[in-house]
Short mmCIF file of C-alpha atoms in Angstrom, two decimals:
data_model
loop_
_atom_site.label_atom_id
_atom_site.label_comp_id
_atom_site.label_asym_id
_atom_site.label_seq_id
_atom_site.Cartn_x
_atom_site.Cartn_y
_atom_site.Cartn_z
CA UNK A 1327 0.00 0.00 0.00
CA UNK A 1328 1.38 3.42 -0.97
CA UNK A 1329 1.77 6.26 1.50
CA UNK A 1330 -1.06 8.19 -0.17
CA UNK A 1331 -3.48 5.25 -0.13
CA UNK A 1332 -2.69 4.66 3.54
CA UNK A 1333 -3.43 8.31 4.28
CA UNK A 1334 -6.69 8.03 2.35
CA UNK A 1335 -7.78 5.14 4.56
CA UNK A 1336 -7.06 7.16 7.71
CA UNK A 1337 -8.88 10.20 6.37
CA UNK A 1338 -11.93 8.09 5.47
CA UNK A 1339 -11.93 6.52 8.93
CA UNK A 1340 -12.02 9.97 10.53
CA UNK A 1341 -14.61 11.42 8.11
CA UNK A 1342 -17.75 12.59 9.96
CA UNK A 1343 -19.75 12.47 6.71
CA UNK A 1344 -18.66 8.96 5.68
CA UNK A 1345 -21.97 7.44 6.81
CA UNK A 1346 -23.87 9.51 4.22
CA UNK A 1347 -22.43 7.41 1.39
CA UNK A 1348 -24.78 4.55 2.31
CA UNK A 1349 -27.75 6.82 1.52
CA UNK A 1350 -26.88 6.84 -2.21
CA UNK A 1351 -27.05 4.28 -5.00
CA UNK A 1352 -23.41 3.79 -5.98
CA UNK A 1353 -21.23 1.10 -7.52
CA UNK A 1354 -17.50 0.40 -7.77
CA UNK A 1355 -16.84 3.37 -10.03
CA UNK A 1356 -15.27 6.52 -8.64
CA UNK A 1357 -17.96 9.08 -9.40
CA UNK A 1358 -16.52 12.60 -9.71
CA UNK A 1359 -19.23 14.09 -11.92
CA UNK A 1360 -21.68 15.25 -9.26
CA UNK A 1361 -21.10 18.79 -10.50
CA UNK A 1362 -23.05 17.73 -13.62
CA UNK A 1363 -25.47 15.13 -12.21
CA UNK A 1364 -25.63 14.06 -8.59
CA UNK A 1365 -25.91 10.41 -7.61
CA UNK A 1366 -29.30 8.87 -6.84
CA UNK A 1367 -30.33 9.03 -3.17
CA UNK A 1368 -31.46 5.54 -2.17
CA UNK A 1369 -34.86 6.66 -0.85
CA UNK A 1370 -35.98 8.33 -4.09
CA UNK A 1371 -37.16 5.26 -6.07
CA UNK A 1372 -39.61 4.35 -3.30
CA UNK A 1373 -40.79 7.93 -3.05
CA UNK A 1374 -41.39 8.19 -6.79
CA UNK A 1375 -43.19 4.84 -6.82
CA UNK A 1376 -45.58 6.12 -4.17
CA UNK A 1377 -46.18 9.35 -6.07
CA UNK A 1378 -46.97 7.44 -9.26
CA UNK A 1379 -48.95 4.49 -7.88
CA UNK A 1380 -50.80 6.01 -4.93
CA UNK A 1381 -50.87 9.78 -5.29
CA UNK A 1382 -51.43 9.81 -9.06
CA UNK A 1383 -52.80 6.31 -9.62
CA UNK A 1384 -55.25 6.08 -6.71
CA UNK A 1385 -55.94 9.61 -5.52
CA UNK A 1386 -55.64 11.26 -8.93
CA UNK A 1387 -56.94 14.87 -8.87
CA UNK A 1388 -57.39 14.73 -5.09
CA UNK A 1389 -53.62 14.75 -4.66
CA UNK A 1390 -53.41 18.45 -5.45
CA UNK A 1391 -54.84 18.97 -1.98
CA UNK A 1392 -54.52 15.66 -0.10
CA UNK A 1393 -50.91 14.98 -1.16
CA UNK A 1394 -49.79 18.60 -1.04
CA UNK A 1395 -49.05 18.94 -4.72
CA UNK A 1396 -50.31 22.51 -4.91
CA UNK A 1397 -47.98 23.81 -2.21
CA UNK A 1398 -44.94 21.79 -3.28
CA UNK A 1399 -43.04 24.68 -4.95
CA UNK A 1400 -42.88 26.79 -1.80
CA UNK A 1401 -42.66 23.83 0.60
CA UNK A 1402 -39.63 22.41 -1.19
CA UNK A 1403 -38.26 25.92 -1.56
CA UNK A 1404 -38.26 26.22 2.23
CA UNK A 1405 -36.23 22.99 2.43
CA UNK A 1406 -33.63 24.38 0.03
CA UNK A 1407 -33.53 27.74 1.80
CA UNK A 1408 -31.20 26.69 4.67
CA UNK A 1409 -28.74 25.27 2.13
CA UNK A 1410 -28.36 28.71 0.54
CA UNK A 1411 -28.57 30.72 3.75
CA UNK A 1412 -32.13 31.98 3.35
CA UNK A 1413 -34.99 32.31 5.79
CA UNK A 1414 -38.31 30.63 4.88
CA UNK A 1415 -40.65 32.28 2.41
CA UNK A 1416 -38.04 33.46 -0.08
CA UNK A 1417 -37.37 30.44 -2.29
CA UNK A 1418 -39.79 28.88 -4.76
CA UNK A 1419 -39.08 25.74 -6.81
CA UNK A 1420 -40.11 25.26 -10.42
CA UNK A 1421 -39.12 25.67 -14.06
CA UNK A 1422 -35.52 25.34 -15.27
CA UNK A 1423 -32.49 27.38 -14.25
CA UNK A 1424 -32.65 29.14 -17.62
CA UNK A 1425 -36.25 30.22 -17.13
CA UNK A 1426 -35.50 31.43 -13.61
CA UNK A 1427 -32.44 33.39 -14.78
CA UNK A 1428 -34.66 35.17 -17.29
CA UNK A 1429 -37.37 35.91 -14.71
CA UNK A 1430 -34.86 37.18 -12.17
CA UNK A 1431 -32.82 39.33 -14.54
CA UNK A 1432 -35.78 41.04 -16.21
CA UNK A 1433 -37.41 41.62 -12.82
CA UNK A 1434 -34.15 43.12 -11.51
CA UNK A 1435 -33.99 45.55 -14.43
CA UNK A 1436 -37.60 46.56 -13.88
CA UNK A 1437 -36.96 47.18 -10.18
CA UNK A 1438 -33.84 49.23 -10.98
CA UNK A 1439 -35.93 51.84 -12.80
CA UNK A 1440 -35.91 53.61 -16.14
CA UNK A 1441 -32.84 55.75 -15.49
CA UNK A 1442 -30.48 52.78 -15.68
CA UNK A 1443 -29.89 51.42 -19.16
CA UNK A 1444 -27.13 48.81 -18.85
CA UNK A 1445 -27.00 45.14 -17.83
CA UNK A 1446 -23.63 43.74 -16.77
CA UNK A 1447 -23.06 40.01 -17.26
CA UNK A 1448 -20.22 37.70 -16.29
CA UNK A 1449 -18.16 37.38 -19.48
CA UNK A 1450 -16.98 33.90 -18.42
CA UNK A 1451 -20.48 32.64 -17.68
CA UNK A 1452 -22.12 29.41 -18.75
CA UNK A 1453 -23.26 30.19 -22.33
CA UNK A 1454 -26.99 30.03 -21.60
CA UNK A 1455 -26.74 32.80 -18.99
CA UNK A 1456 -25.13 34.97 -21.64
CA UNK A 1457 -27.82 34.19 -24.19
CA UNK A 1458 -30.53 35.02 -21.69
CA UNK A 1459 -28.85 38.24 -20.61
CA UNK A 1460 -28.69 39.35 -24.25
CA UNK A 1461 -32.39 38.55 -24.69
CA UNK A 1462 -33.29 40.36 -21.45
CA UNK A 1463 -31.38 43.40 -22.66
CA UNK A 1464 -33.31 43.45 -25.94
CA UNK A 1465 -36.63 42.94 -24.17
CA UNK A 1466 -36.06 45.76 -21.71
CA UNK A 1467 -34.33 48.16 -24.10
CA UNK A 1468 -31.00 48.02 -22.27
CA UNK A 1469 -27.49 47.48 -23.52
CA UNK A 1470 -25.46 44.46 -22.45
CA UNK A 1471 -21.93 44.71 -21.11
CA UNK A 1472 -19.95 41.48 -20.63
CA UNK A 1473 -17.30 41.89 -17.92
CA UNK A 1474 -15.00 39.43 -16.15
CA UNK A 1475 -16.03 39.05 -12.48
CA UNK A 1476 -12.77 40.57 -11.19
CA UNK A 1477 -13.47 43.68 -13.28
CA UNK A 1478 -17.09 44.14 -12.23
CA UNK A 1479 -16.52 46.77 -9.48
CA UNK A 1480 -14.75 49.06 -11.96
CA UNK A 1481 -17.50 48.63 -14.56
CA UNK A 1482 -20.36 49.72 -12.31
CA UNK A 1483 -21.91 53.14 -12.36
CA UNK A 1484 -25.14 55.17 -12.56
CA UNK A 1485 -26.09 53.41 -15.81
CA UNK A 1486 -25.98 49.92 -14.25
CA UNK A 1487 -29.40 48.36 -13.74
CA UNK A 1488 -28.57 44.74 -12.92
CA UNK A 1489 -25.59 42.41 -12.75
CA UNK A 1490 -25.73 38.65 -13.46
CA UNK A 1491 -22.88 36.65 -11.92
CA UNK A 1492 -21.90 33.03 -11.31
CA UNK A 1493 -20.86 32.08 -7.79
CA UNK A 1494 -18.52 29.36 -9.10
CA UNK A 1495 -17.05 29.27 -12.61
CA UNK A 1496 -18.31 26.10 -14.30
CA UNK A 1497 -15.05 25.55 -16.21
CA UNK A 1498 -12.36 26.25 -13.65
CA UNK A 1499 -14.09 25.83 -10.30
CA UNK A 1500 -13.07 29.37 -9.27
CA UNK A 1501 -15.20 30.71 -6.42
CA UNK A 1502 -16.09 34.38 -6.85
CA UNK A 1503 -16.40 36.74 -3.89
CA UNK A 1504 -20.16 36.97 -3.42
CA UNK A 1505 -20.11 39.30 -0.39
CA UNK A 1506 -17.79 41.93 -1.87
CA UNK A 1507 -19.29 41.83 -5.36
CA UNK A 1508 -22.81 42.11 -3.97
CA UNK A 1509 -21.70 45.08 -1.88
CA UNK A 1510 -20.13 46.74 -4.91
CA UNK A 1511 -23.29 46.31 -6.98
CA UNK A 1512 -25.41 47.79 -4.20
CA UNK A 1513 -23.02 50.71 -3.75
CA UNK A 1514 -23.64 51.54 -7.41
CA UNK A 1515 -27.40 51.47 -6.84
CA UNK A 1516 -27.98 48.36 -8.94
CA UNK A 1517 -29.36 44.88 -8.24
CA UNK A 1518 -27.50 41.59 -8.44
CA UNK A 1519 -28.62 38.15 -9.62
CA UNK A 1520 -26.41 35.22 -8.59
CA UNK A 1521 -26.33 31.85 -10.37
CA UNK A 1522 -25.68 29.24 -7.66
CA UNK A 1523 -25.66 26.11 -9.83
CA UNK A 1524 -22.10 25.12 -8.89
CA UNK A 1525 -22.15 26.22 -5.26
CA UNK A 1526 -25.47 25.34 -3.58
CA UNK A 1527 -25.04 22.11 -1.65
CA UNK A 1528 -21.24 22.30 -1.83
CA UNK A 1529 -20.37 25.40 0.17
CA UNK A 1530 -21.95 28.18 2.25
CA UNK A 1531 -23.81 30.83 0.26
CA UNK A 1532 -25.49 33.00 2.94
CA UNK A 1533 -27.88 34.92 0.71
CA UNK A 1534 -29.68 36.69 3.53
CA UNK A 1535 -26.52 37.61 5.43
CA UNK A 1536 -25.03 39.33 2.39
CA UNK A 1537 -28.20 41.05 1.21
CA UNK A 1538 -28.36 39.30 -2.17
CA UNK A 1539 -31.28 40.56 -4.25
CA UNK A 1540 -32.11 37.54 -6.41
CA UNK A 1541 -30.57 34.14 -6.97
CA UNK A 1542 -31.25 31.05 -9.05
CA UNK A 1543 -29.88 27.54 -9.12
CA UNK A 1544 -30.37 24.02 -10.36
CA UNK A 1545 -31.03 21.03 -8.12
CA UNK A 1546 -29.53 18.16 -10.11
CA UNK A 1547 -25.88 18.74 -9.22
CA UNK A 1548 -24.86 18.88 -5.55
CA UNK A 1549 -28.51 18.69 -4.41
CA UNK A 1550 -28.93 15.32 -6.19
CA UNK A 1551 -32.47 16.00 -7.41
CA UNK A 1552 -32.21 13.92 -10.58
CA UNK A 1553 -31.83 14.69 -14.31
CA UNK A 1554 -33.79 17.78 -15.24
CA UNK A 1555 -35.08 18.29 -11.71
CA UNK A 1556 -36.70 21.71 -11.24
CA UNK A 1557 -34.63 24.75 -10.39
CA UNK A 1558 -35.30 27.37 -7.72
CA UNK A 1559 -35.63 31.13 -7.48
CA UNK A 1560 -34.73 33.26 -4.46
CA UNK A 1561 -36.33 36.69 -4.05
CA UNK A 1562 -35.21 38.69 -1.01
CA UNK A 1563 -38.19 39.32 1.24
CA UNK A 1564 -38.22 43.14 1.05
CA UNK A 1565 -38.09 43.02 -2.77
CA UNK A 1566 -41.01 40.64 -3.15
CA UNK A 1567 -43.73 43.33 -3.36
CA UNK A 1568 -41.82 44.89 -6.29
CA UNK A 1569 -40.93 41.64 -8.07
CA UNK A 1570 -42.45 41.99 -11.54
CA UNK A 1571 -42.02 38.72 -13.40
CA UNK A 1572 -41.83 38.80 -17.21
CA UNK A 1573 -43.64 35.44 -17.17
CA UNK A 1574 -46.87 35.95 -15.24
CA UNK A 1575 -48.87 32.75 -15.10
CA UNK A 1576 -51.97 31.44 -13.45
CA UNK A 1577 -49.90 29.75 -10.75
CA UNK A 1578 -48.53 33.10 -9.60
CA UNK A 1579 -51.91 34.86 -9.65
CA UNK A 1580 -53.36 36.09 -6.38
CA UNK A 1581 -56.50 34.11 -7.28
CA UNK A 1582 -55.23 31.22 -9.40
CA UNK A 1583 -58.64 29.58 -9.66
CA UNK A 1584 -60.52 32.85 -10.16
CA UNK A 1585 -59.73 32.69 -13.88
CA UNK A 1586 -59.77 36.48 -14.09
CA UNK A 1587 -58.84 38.24 -17.29
CA UNK A 1588 -56.53 40.68 -15.54
CA UNK A 1589 -53.34 39.66 -13.77
CA UNK A 1590 -52.85 40.34 -10.06
CA UNK A 1591 -49.65 38.83 -8.61
CA UNK A 1592 -49.69 36.72 -5.46
CA UNK A 1593 -47.86 37.88 -2.39
CA UNK A 1594 -44.32 36.78 -1.59
CA UNK A 1595 -42.03 34.41 -3.47
CA UNK A 1596 -45.08 32.81 -5.09
CA UNK A 1597 -44.75 35.55 -7.69
CA UNK A 1598 -41.94 33.43 -9.10
CA UNK A 1599 -44.30 30.63 -10.08
CA UNK A 1600 -45.57 30.43 -13.66
CA UNK A 1601 -47.49 27.34 -14.74
CA UNK A 1602 -48.46 23.93 -13.41
CA UNK A 1603 -45.59 22.40 -11.39
CA UNK A 1604 -43.74 19.35 -12.71
CA UNK A 1605 -44.95 17.14 -9.88
CA UNK A 1606 -43.11 13.89 -10.59
CA UNK A 1607 -39.64 15.43 -10.72
CA UNK A 1608 -40.46 17.94 -8.01
CA UNK A 1609 -41.44 15.26 -5.51
CA UNK A 1610 -38.40 13.19 -6.48
CA UNK A 1611 -36.36 16.25 -5.53
CA UNK A 1612 -38.22 16.52 -2.24
CA UNK A 1613 -37.26 12.94 -1.43
CA UNK A 1614 -33.66 13.59 -2.43
CA UNK A 1615 -33.41 16.49 0.01
CA UNK A 1616 -33.91 14.06 2.92
CA UNK A 1617 -30.16 13.32 2.84
CA UNK A 1618 -29.54 16.84 4.20
CA UNK A 1619 -31.53 16.42 7.40
CA UNK A 1620 -28.51 15.83 9.66
CA UNK A 1621 -25.84 17.66 7.66
CA UNK A 1622 -24.38 21.13 8.07
CA UNK A 1623 -23.06 23.10 5.12
CA UNK A 1624 -19.99 23.97 7.20
CA UNK A 1625 -19.03 20.29 7.49
CA UNK A 1626 -19.66 19.80 3.77
CA UNK A 1627 -17.40 22.72 2.94
CA UNK A 1628 -14.64 21.49 5.24
CA UNK A 1629 -14.66 18.05 3.61
CA UNK A 1630 -14.87 19.55 0.11
CA UNK A 1631 -11.70 21.54 0.69
CA UNK A 1632 -9.97 18.51 2.22
CA UNK A 1633 -10.94 16.34 -0.76
CA UNK A 1634 -9.79 18.86 -3.35
CA UNK A 1635 -6.55 19.55 -1.44
CA UNK A 1636 -5.83 15.81 -1.32
CA UNK A 1637 -6.68 15.35 -5.00
CA UNK A 1638 -4.33 18.15 -6.05
CA UNK A 1639 -1.58 16.63 -3.90
CA UNK A 1640 -2.15 13.17 -5.38
CA UNK A 1641 -2.14 14.57 -8.93
CA UNK A 1642 1.17 16.29 -8.23
CA UNK A 1643 2.63 13.01 -6.94
CA UNK A 1644 1.19 10.61 -9.51
CA UNK A 1645 0.98 12.56 -12.79
CA UNK A 1646 4.18 13.15 -14.77
CA UNK A 1647 5.42 16.75 -14.50
CA UNK A 1648 4.08 19.09 -17.16
CA UNK A 1649 1.36 16.70 -18.32
CA UNK A 1650 -1.54 18.63 -16.74
CA UNK A 1651 -2.06 22.15 -15.43
CA UNK A 1652 -4.55 23.00 -12.69
CA UNK A 1653 -6.97 25.80 -13.59
CA UNK A 1654 -8.54 25.69 -10.14
CA UNK A 1655 -7.24 28.22 -7.60
CA UNK A 1656 -5.12 26.84 -4.80
CA UNK A 1657 -6.48 29.37 -2.28
CA UNK A 1658 -9.45 27.98 -0.35
CA UNK A 1659 -11.36 31.25 -0.49
CA UNK A 1660 -11.23 31.10 -4.31
CA UNK A 1661 -12.07 27.42 -4.80
CA UNK A 1662 -15.43 25.75 -5.34
CA UNK A 1663 -15.91 21.98 -5.09
CA UNK A 1664 -14.31 20.89 -8.34
CA UNK A 1665 -10.85 20.66 -9.84
CA UNK A 1666 -10.24 21.49 -13.49
CA UNK A 1667 -7.07 20.23 -15.13
CA UNK A 1668 -5.89 21.43 -18.53
CA UNK A 1669 -4.66 18.53 -20.64
CA UNK A 1670 -3.94 18.71 -24.40
CA UNK A 1671 -5.77 15.44 -25.18
CA UNK A 1672 -8.42 15.85 -22.50
CA UNK A 1673 -11.29 14.33 -24.47
CA UNK A 1674 -9.45 11.07 -25.09
CA UNK A 1675 -8.05 10.99 -21.57
CA UNK A 1676 -11.50 11.32 -20.02
CA UNK A 1677 -12.84 8.53 -22.22
CA UNK A 1678 -10.06 6.26 -21.00
CA UNK A 1679 -10.59 7.29 -17.37
CA UNK A 1680 -14.28 6.39 -17.62
CA UNK A 1681 -13.37 3.03 -19.17
CA UNK A 1682 -11.25 2.39 -16.08
CA UNK A 1683 -14.01 3.34 -13.66
CA UNK A 1684 -13.17 6.98 -12.89
CA UNK A 1685 -16.03 9.21 -14.03
CA UNK A 1686 -15.42 12.92 -14.52
CA UNK A 1687 -16.20 15.02 -17.56
CA UNK A 1688 -14.57 16.91 -20.41
CA UNK A 1689 -15.07 20.53 -21.43
CA UNK A 1690 -13.78 21.66 -24.80
CA UNK A 1691 -11.17 22.25 -25.82
CA UNK A 1692 -8.81 20.83 -23.21
CA UNK A 1693 -10.29 20.64 -19.70
CA UNK A 1694 -10.74 17.60 -17.45
CA UNK A 1695 -13.34 18.41 -14.76
CA UNK A 1696 -13.63 16.50 -11.50
CA UNK A 1697 -16.47 17.33 -9.14
CA UNK A 1698 -16.30 16.42 -5.45
CA UNK A 1699 -19.63 15.80 -3.71
CA UNK A 1700 -18.71 15.44 -0.02
CA UNK A 1701 -21.83 13.44 0.88
CA UNK A 1702 -20.66 10.40 -1.07
CA UNK A 1703 -17.09 10.93 -2.31
CA UNK A 1704 -14.34 9.58 -0.07
CA UNK A 1705 -10.59 10.07 0.15
CA UNK A 1706 -9.90 6.60 -1.26
CA UNK A 1707 -11.91 7.64 -4.32
CA UNK A 1708 -9.71 10.69 -4.67
CA UNK A 1709 -6.48 8.72 -4.42
CA UNK A 1710 -7.66 6.13 -6.94
CA UNK A 1711 -8.77 8.79 -9.42
CA UNK A 1712 -5.42 10.60 -9.32
CA UNK A 1713 -3.46 7.33 -9.46
CA UNK A 1714 -5.44 6.15 -12.49
CA UNK A 1715 -4.92 9.50 -14.21
CA UNK A 1716 -1.18 9.20 -13.54
CA UNK A 1717 -1.04 5.69 -15.00
CA UNK A 1718 -2.84 6.85 -18.16
CA UNK A 1719 -0.54 9.82 -18.65
CA UNK A 1720 2.74 8.07 -17.80
#
């Protein structure tokens, strides 16, 4: 046994989250792709079977009331709220991340007022966020200004209406400074929308503590909600009366069953709802969130940093010098829960890693991405992944 594998065993033995692994459906593969799709929580198949056979099959239409279908978006939102540092009543679940980005950004521009004619967007963002920001700018008659996150404070001014930022860069795993960037946006008199897809469930977010205006995120990565599981929208409580969604629907109406011809928005975060909730995937997500009942985000963050530290150390020891380059910051305060390695033949390398039971993913043109979900990834997984990578690149 190598020195690193022996250390991995000791670290796993001391891991306070090690017991959570048994709550997921896993096999012998080392699964480091939870930053794209989380593993299946073991209780979800039974939950979905009950929703299909009993709630839908037996109760049918009665389940909107008797099974709590109608209130699921805000009920599940309140379960996600502690994971993003929000008090109850500010998070609603439904639609996709893309739809929620659009709702949040247009609403932010509308709340900013007519005197502000510019939207600032993270120039390194996931492409869809950029597409949506461009569409929001056209819809609202604003101009769009792409800016790298580090340059945002210098780009703000009296023209700025809203700023759309990613908490963690999806390519590199770089963690951006949410508190200071939020403060800078507010100092300029603008509103900020944060995309939490690569941070929620992996590290503290603290939306309320930092006065974030609006935030969105998916639930199929670190929250393990399943493929295509519904996203969520956070609207800070004091902004809710002013939240003017560009997608008003009957589900967000003050009288949804009144079938009135004029639109009157509901109170609170319910204004973020649009149409009929996707009940099957939403209740699968609700079951998946059970794994968080006895877990603190602080302990998740501590293990995440320990895992990524150990992985970077193992890569340095096992992989031939000069064969890969880490794009992920070494500083803890700048690191999310993934490690991105630049490798000239990354696509082929990832294919071979997967063949050998180490599952990460590839981002063009030359990036190997490894996501570390602390609830089910262990230190032995980390050592094996780095060792296998080293063997392939030797």
